[in-house]
PDB file of C-alpha atoms in Angstrom:
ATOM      1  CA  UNK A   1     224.666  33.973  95.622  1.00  0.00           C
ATOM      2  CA  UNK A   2     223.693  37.111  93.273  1.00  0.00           C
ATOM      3  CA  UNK A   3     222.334  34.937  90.779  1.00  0.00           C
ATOM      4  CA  UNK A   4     220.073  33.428  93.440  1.00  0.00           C
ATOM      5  CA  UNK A   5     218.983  36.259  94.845  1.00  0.00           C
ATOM      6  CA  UNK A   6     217.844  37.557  90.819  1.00  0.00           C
ATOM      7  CA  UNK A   7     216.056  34.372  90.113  1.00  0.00           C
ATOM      8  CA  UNK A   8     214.096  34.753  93.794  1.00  0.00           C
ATOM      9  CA  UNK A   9     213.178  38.527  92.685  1.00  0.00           C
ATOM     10  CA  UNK A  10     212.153  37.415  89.483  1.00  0.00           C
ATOM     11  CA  UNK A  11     210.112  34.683  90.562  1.00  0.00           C
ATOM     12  CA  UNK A  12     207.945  36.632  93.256  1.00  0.00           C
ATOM     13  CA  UNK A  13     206.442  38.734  89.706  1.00  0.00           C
ATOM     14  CA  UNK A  14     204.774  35.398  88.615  1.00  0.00           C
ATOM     15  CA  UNK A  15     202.120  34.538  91.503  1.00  0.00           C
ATOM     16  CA  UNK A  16     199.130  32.923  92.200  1.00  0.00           C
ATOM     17  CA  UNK A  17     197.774  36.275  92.959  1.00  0.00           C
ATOM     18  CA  UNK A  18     198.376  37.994  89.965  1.00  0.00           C
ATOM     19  CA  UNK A  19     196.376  37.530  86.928  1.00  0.00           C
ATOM     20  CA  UNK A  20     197.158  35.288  83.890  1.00  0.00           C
ATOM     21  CA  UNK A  21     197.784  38.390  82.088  1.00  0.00           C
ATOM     22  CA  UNK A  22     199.950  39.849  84.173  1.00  0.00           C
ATOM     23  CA  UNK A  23     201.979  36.633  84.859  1.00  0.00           C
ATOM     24  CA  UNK A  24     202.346  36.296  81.146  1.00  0.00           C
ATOM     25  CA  UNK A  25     203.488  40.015  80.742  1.00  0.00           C
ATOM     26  CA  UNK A  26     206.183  39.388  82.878  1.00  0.00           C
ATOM     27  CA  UNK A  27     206.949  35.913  81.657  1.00  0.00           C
ATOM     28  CA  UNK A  28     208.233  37.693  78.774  1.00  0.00           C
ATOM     29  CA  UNK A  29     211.095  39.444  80.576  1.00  0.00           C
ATOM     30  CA  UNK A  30     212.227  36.319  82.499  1.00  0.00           C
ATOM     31  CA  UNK A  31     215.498  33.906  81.555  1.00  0.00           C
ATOM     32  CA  UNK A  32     216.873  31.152  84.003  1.00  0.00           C
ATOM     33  CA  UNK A  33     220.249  32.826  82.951  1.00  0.00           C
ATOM     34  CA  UNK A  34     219.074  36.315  83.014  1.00  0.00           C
ATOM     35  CA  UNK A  35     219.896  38.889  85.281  1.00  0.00           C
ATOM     36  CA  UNK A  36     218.224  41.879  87.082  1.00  0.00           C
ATOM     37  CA  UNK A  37     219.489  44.073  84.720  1.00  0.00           C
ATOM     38  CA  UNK A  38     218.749  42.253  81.427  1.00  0.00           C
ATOM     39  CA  UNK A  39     214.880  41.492  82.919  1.00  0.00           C
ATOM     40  CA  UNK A  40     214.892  45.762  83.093  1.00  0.00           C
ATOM     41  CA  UNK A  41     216.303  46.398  79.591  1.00  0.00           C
ATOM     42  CA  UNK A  42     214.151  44.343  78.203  1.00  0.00           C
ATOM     43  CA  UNK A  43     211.087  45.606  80.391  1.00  0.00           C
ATOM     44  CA  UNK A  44     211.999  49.534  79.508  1.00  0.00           C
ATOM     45  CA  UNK A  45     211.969  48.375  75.726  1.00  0.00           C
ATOM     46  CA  UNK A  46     208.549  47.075  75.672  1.00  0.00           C
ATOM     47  CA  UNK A  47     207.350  49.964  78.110  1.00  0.00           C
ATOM     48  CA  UNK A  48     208.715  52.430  75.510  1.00  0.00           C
ATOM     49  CA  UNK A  49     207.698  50.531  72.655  1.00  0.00           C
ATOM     50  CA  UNK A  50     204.040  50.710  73.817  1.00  0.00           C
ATOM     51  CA  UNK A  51     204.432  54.194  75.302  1.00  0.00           C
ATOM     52  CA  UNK A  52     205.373  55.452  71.165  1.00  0.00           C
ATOM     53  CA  UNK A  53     202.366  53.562  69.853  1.00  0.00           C
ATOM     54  CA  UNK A  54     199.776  54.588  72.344  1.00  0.00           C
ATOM     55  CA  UNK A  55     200.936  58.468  71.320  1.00  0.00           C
ATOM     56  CA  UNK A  56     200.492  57.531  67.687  1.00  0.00           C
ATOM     57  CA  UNK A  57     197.266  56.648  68.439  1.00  0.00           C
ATOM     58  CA  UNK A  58     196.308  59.423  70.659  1.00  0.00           C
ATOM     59  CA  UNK A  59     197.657  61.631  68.019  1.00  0.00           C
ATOM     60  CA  UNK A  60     194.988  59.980  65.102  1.00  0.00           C
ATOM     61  CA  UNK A  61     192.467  60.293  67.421  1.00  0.00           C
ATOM     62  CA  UNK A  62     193.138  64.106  68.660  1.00  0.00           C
ATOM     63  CA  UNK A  63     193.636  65.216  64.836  1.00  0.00           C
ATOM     64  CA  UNK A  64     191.314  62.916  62.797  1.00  0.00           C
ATOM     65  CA  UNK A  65     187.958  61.200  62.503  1.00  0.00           C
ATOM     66  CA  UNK A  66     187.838  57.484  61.745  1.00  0.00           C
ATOM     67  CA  UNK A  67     186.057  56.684  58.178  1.00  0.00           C
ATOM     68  CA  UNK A  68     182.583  55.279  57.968  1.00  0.00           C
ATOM     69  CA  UNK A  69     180.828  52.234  55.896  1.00  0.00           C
ATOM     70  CA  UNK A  70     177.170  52.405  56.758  1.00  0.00           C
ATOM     71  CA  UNK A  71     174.663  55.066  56.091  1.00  0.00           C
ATOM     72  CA  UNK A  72     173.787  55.061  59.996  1.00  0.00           C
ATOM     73  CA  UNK A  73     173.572  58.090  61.364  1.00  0.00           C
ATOM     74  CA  UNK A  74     174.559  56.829  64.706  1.00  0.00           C
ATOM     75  CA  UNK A  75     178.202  55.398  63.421  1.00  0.00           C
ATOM     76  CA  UNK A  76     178.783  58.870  61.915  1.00  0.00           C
ATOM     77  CA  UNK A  77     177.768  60.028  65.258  1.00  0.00           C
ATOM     78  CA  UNK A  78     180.295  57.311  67.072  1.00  0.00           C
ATOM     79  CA  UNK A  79     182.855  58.520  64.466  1.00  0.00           C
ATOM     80  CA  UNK A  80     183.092  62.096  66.149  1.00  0.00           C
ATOM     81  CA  UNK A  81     182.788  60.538  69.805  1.00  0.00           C
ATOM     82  CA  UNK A  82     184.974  57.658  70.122  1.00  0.00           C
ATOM     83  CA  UNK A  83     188.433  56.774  69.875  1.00  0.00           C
ATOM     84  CA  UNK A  84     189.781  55.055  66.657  1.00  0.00           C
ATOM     85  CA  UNK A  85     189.843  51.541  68.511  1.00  0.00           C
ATOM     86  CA  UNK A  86     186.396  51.640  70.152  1.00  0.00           C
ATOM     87  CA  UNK A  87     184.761  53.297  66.602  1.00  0.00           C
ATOM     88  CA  UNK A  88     186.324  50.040  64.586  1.00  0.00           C
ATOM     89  CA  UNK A  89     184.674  47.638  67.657  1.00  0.00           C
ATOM     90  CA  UNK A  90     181.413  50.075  66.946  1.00  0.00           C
ATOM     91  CA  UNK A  91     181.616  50.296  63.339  1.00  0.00           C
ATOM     92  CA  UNK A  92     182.021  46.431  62.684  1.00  0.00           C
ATOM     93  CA  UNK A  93     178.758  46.116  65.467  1.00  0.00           C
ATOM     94  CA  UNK A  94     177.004  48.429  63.123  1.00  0.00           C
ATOM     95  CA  UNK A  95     177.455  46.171  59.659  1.00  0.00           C
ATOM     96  CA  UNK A  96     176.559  43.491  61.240  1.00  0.00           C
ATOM     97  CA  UNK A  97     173.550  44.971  62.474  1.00  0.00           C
ATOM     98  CA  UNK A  98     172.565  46.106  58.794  1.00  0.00           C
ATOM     99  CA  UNK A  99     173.481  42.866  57.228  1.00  0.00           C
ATOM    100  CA  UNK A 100     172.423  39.918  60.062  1.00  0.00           C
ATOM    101  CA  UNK A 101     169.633  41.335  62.217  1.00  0.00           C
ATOM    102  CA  UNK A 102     165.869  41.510  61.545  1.00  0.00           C
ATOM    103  CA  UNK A 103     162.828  41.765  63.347  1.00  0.00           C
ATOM    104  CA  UNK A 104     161.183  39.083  64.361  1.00  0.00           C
ATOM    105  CA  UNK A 105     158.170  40.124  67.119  1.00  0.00           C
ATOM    106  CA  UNK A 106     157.388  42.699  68.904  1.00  0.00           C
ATOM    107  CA  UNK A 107     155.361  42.875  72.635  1.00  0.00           C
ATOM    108  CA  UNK A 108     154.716  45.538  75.077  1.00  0.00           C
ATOM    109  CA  UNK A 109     155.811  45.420  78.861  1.00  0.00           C
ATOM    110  CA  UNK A 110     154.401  48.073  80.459  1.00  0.00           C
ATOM    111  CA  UNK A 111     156.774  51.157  79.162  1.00  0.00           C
ATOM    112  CA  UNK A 112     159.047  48.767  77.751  1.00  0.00           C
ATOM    113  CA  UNK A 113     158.914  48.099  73.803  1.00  0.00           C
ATOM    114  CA  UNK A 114     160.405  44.911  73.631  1.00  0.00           C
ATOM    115  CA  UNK A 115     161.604  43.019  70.446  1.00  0.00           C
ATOM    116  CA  UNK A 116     163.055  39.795  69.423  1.00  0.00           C
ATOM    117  CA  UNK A 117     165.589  40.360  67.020  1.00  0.00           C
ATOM    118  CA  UNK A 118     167.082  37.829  65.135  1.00  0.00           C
ATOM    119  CA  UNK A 119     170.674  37.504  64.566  1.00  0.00           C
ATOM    120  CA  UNK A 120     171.606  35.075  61.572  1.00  0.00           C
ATOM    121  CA  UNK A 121     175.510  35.684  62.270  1.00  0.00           C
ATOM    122  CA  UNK A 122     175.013  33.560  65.123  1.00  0.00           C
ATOM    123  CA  UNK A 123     172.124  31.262  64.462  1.00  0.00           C
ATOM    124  CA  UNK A 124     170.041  33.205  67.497  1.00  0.00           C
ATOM    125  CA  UNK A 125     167.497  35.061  68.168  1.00  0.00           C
ATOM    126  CA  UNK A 126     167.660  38.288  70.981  1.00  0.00           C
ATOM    127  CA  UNK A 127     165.044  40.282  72.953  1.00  0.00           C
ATOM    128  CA  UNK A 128     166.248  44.207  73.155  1.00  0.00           C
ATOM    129  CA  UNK A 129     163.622  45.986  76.077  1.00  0.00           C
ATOM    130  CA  UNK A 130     163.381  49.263  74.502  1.00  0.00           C
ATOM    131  CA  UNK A 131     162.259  52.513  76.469  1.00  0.00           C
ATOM    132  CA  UNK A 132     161.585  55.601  74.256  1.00  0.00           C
ATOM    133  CA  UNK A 133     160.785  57.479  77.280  1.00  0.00           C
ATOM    134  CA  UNK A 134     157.947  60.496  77.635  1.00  0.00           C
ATOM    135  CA  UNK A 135     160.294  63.090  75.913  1.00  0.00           C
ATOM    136  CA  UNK A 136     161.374  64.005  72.456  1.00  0.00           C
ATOM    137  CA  UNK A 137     164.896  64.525  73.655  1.00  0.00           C
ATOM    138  CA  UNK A 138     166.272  61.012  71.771  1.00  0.00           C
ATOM    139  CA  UNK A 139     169.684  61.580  74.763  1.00  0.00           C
ATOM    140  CA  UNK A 140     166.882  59.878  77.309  1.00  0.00           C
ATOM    141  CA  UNK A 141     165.588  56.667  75.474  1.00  0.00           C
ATOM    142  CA  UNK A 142     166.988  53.683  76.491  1.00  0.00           C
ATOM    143  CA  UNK A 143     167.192  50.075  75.657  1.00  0.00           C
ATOM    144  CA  UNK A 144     169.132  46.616  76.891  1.00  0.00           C
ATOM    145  CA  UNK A 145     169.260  43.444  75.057  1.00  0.00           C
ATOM    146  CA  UNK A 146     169.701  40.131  76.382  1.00  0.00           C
ATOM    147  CA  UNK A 147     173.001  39.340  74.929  1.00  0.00           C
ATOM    148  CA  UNK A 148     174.683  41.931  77.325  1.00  0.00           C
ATOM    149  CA  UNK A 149     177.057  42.874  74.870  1.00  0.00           C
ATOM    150  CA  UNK A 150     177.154  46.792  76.613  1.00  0.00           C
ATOM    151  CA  UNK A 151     177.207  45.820  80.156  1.00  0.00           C
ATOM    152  CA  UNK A 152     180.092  43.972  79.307  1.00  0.00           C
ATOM    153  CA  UNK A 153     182.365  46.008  76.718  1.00  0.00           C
ATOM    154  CA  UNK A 154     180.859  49.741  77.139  1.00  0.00           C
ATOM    155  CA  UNK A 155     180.119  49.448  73.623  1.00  0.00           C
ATOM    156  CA  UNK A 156     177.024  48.962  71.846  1.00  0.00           C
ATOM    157  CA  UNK A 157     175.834  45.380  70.350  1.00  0.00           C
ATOM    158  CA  UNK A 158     174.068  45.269  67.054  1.00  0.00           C
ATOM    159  CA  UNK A 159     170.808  44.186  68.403  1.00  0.00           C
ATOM    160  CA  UNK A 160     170.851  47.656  70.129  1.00  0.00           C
ATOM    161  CA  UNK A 161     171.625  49.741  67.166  1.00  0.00           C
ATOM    162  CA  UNK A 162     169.275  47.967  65.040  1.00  0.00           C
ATOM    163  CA  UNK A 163     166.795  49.168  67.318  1.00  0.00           C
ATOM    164  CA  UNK A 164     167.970  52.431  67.858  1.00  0.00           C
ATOM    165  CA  UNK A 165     168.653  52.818  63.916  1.00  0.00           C
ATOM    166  CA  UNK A 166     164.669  51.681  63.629  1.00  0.00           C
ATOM    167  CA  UNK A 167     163.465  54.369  65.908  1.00  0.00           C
ATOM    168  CA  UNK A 168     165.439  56.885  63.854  1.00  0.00           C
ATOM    169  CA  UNK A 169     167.869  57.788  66.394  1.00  0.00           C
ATOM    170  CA  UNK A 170     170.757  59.946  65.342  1.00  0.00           C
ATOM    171  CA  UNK A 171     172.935  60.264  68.399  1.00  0.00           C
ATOM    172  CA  UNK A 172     173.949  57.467  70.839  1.00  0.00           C
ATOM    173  CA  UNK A 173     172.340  58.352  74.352  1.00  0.00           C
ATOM    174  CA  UNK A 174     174.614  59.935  76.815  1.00  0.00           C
ATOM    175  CA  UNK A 175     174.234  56.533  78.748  1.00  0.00           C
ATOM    176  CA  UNK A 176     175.744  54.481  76.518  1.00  0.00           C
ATOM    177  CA  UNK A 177     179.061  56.633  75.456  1.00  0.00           C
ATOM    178  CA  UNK A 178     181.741  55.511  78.273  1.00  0.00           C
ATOM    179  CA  UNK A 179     183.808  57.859  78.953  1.00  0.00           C
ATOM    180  CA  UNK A 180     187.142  55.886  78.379  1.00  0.00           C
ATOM    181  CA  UNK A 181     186.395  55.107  75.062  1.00  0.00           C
ATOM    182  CA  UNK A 182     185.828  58.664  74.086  1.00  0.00           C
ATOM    183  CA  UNK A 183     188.217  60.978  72.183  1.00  0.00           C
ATOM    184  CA  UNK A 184     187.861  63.348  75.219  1.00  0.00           C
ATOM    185  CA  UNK A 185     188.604  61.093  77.762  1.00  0.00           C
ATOM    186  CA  UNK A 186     192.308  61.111  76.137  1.00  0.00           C
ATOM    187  CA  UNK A 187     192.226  64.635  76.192  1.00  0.00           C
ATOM    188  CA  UNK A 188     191.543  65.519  80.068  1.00  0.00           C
ATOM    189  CA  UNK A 189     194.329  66.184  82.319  1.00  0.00           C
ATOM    190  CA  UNK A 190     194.450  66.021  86.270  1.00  0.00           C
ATOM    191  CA  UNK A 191     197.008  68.496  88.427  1.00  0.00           C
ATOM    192  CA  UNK A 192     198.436  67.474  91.493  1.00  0.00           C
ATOM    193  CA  UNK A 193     199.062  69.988  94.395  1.00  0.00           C
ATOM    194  CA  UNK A 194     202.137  71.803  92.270  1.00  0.00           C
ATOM    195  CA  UNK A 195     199.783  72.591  89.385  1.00  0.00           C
ATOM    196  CA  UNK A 196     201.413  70.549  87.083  1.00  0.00           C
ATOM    197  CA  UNK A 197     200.048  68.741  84.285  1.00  0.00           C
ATOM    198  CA  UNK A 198     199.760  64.731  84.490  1.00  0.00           C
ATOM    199  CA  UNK A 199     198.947  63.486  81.614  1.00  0.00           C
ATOM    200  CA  UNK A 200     197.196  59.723  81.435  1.00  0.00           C
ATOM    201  CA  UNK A 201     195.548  59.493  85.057  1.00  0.00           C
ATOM    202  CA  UNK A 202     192.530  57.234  85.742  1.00  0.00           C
ATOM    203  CA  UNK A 203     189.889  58.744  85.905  1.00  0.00           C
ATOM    204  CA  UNK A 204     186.373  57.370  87.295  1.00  0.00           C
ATOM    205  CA  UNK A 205     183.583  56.886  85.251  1.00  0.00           C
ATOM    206  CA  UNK A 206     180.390  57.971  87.361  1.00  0.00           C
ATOM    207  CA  UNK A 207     178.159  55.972  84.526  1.00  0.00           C
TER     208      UNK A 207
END
């Protein structure tokens, strides 16, 4: 009857309402022999497991900056920002946007400077709407590109920093550095009502 009553527990953490990724984290912890207490061993291992890694990396990214390979300004710039994991998803967005992309028109729509920008990594061309706005502060200009690589990832595509690199931008715009991809984001702490320290709490990005 114990064993029943394990296999029942166990089998309510793989629903239809969870997600395929959380159904197959779990999967990992389940055996038609296994017991409560073996599914929990082996849970705590992996929780510790990733728990040590996720400090090694906070630790790289608190006490390091991540090395560059282009000459852009704005992937020195992402270097400082961004955690090691988001500046290698950056960085690789960056080469490819030195060695694949190039110009290919250019029209005006109303404030908007837009360009098609070919991409020969994939075969396709792009059209990034490009706003350098009416001030000299570069933190203001904006720009979107039809392959919606930012709306989807919070991290630049190379369409974007092709243009950005073109219009001799140095910095990436406050609007397009998410906060939870940012060496600081790892770095803020929230207190609950004894005034201690929680480290690791979601925090809300406003952008």
């Amino acid at each position: 009857m114990a064993h029943c009553r394990v296999l029942k527990m166990v089998s309510i953490m793989r629903t239809t309402q969870r997600s395929k990724r959380e159904n197959s984290f779990f999967k990992r912890f389940e055996h038609k022999s296994g017991t409560l207490v073996e599914f929990w061993i082996r849970f705590k291992s992996t929780m510790d497991q990733q728990r040590h890694t996720q400090k090694q990396l906070d630790n790289n990214d608190n006490h390091s900056s991540a090395k560059t390979s282009t000459h852009l300004a704005l992937e020195s710039h992402a270097a400082k920002v961004y955690t090691y994991s988001a500046f290698y998803t950056f960085k690789e967005e960056a080469i490819y946007s030195i060695d694949t992309c190039r110009t290919g028109g250019f029209t005006e729509r109303g404030e908007l400077e837009v360009t098609t920008v070919k991409d020969s990594s994939r075969g396709t061309n792009f059209e990034v709407a490009y706003n350098p706005a009416l001030t000299d502060d570069p933190g203001t200009r904006k720009a979107s590109c039809s392959c919606t690589r930012f709306e989807r990832t919070g991290i630049l595509c190379r369409h974007i920093i092709w243009i950005f690199s073109a219009n001799g931008m140095k910095i990436i715009p406050d609007d397009y550095v998410v906060n939870k991809w940012t060496k600081e984001y790892l770095r803020l702490r929230m207190f609950n009502y004894n005034g201690e320290g929680t480290e690791n709490m979601e925090v809300i990005d406003e952008k």
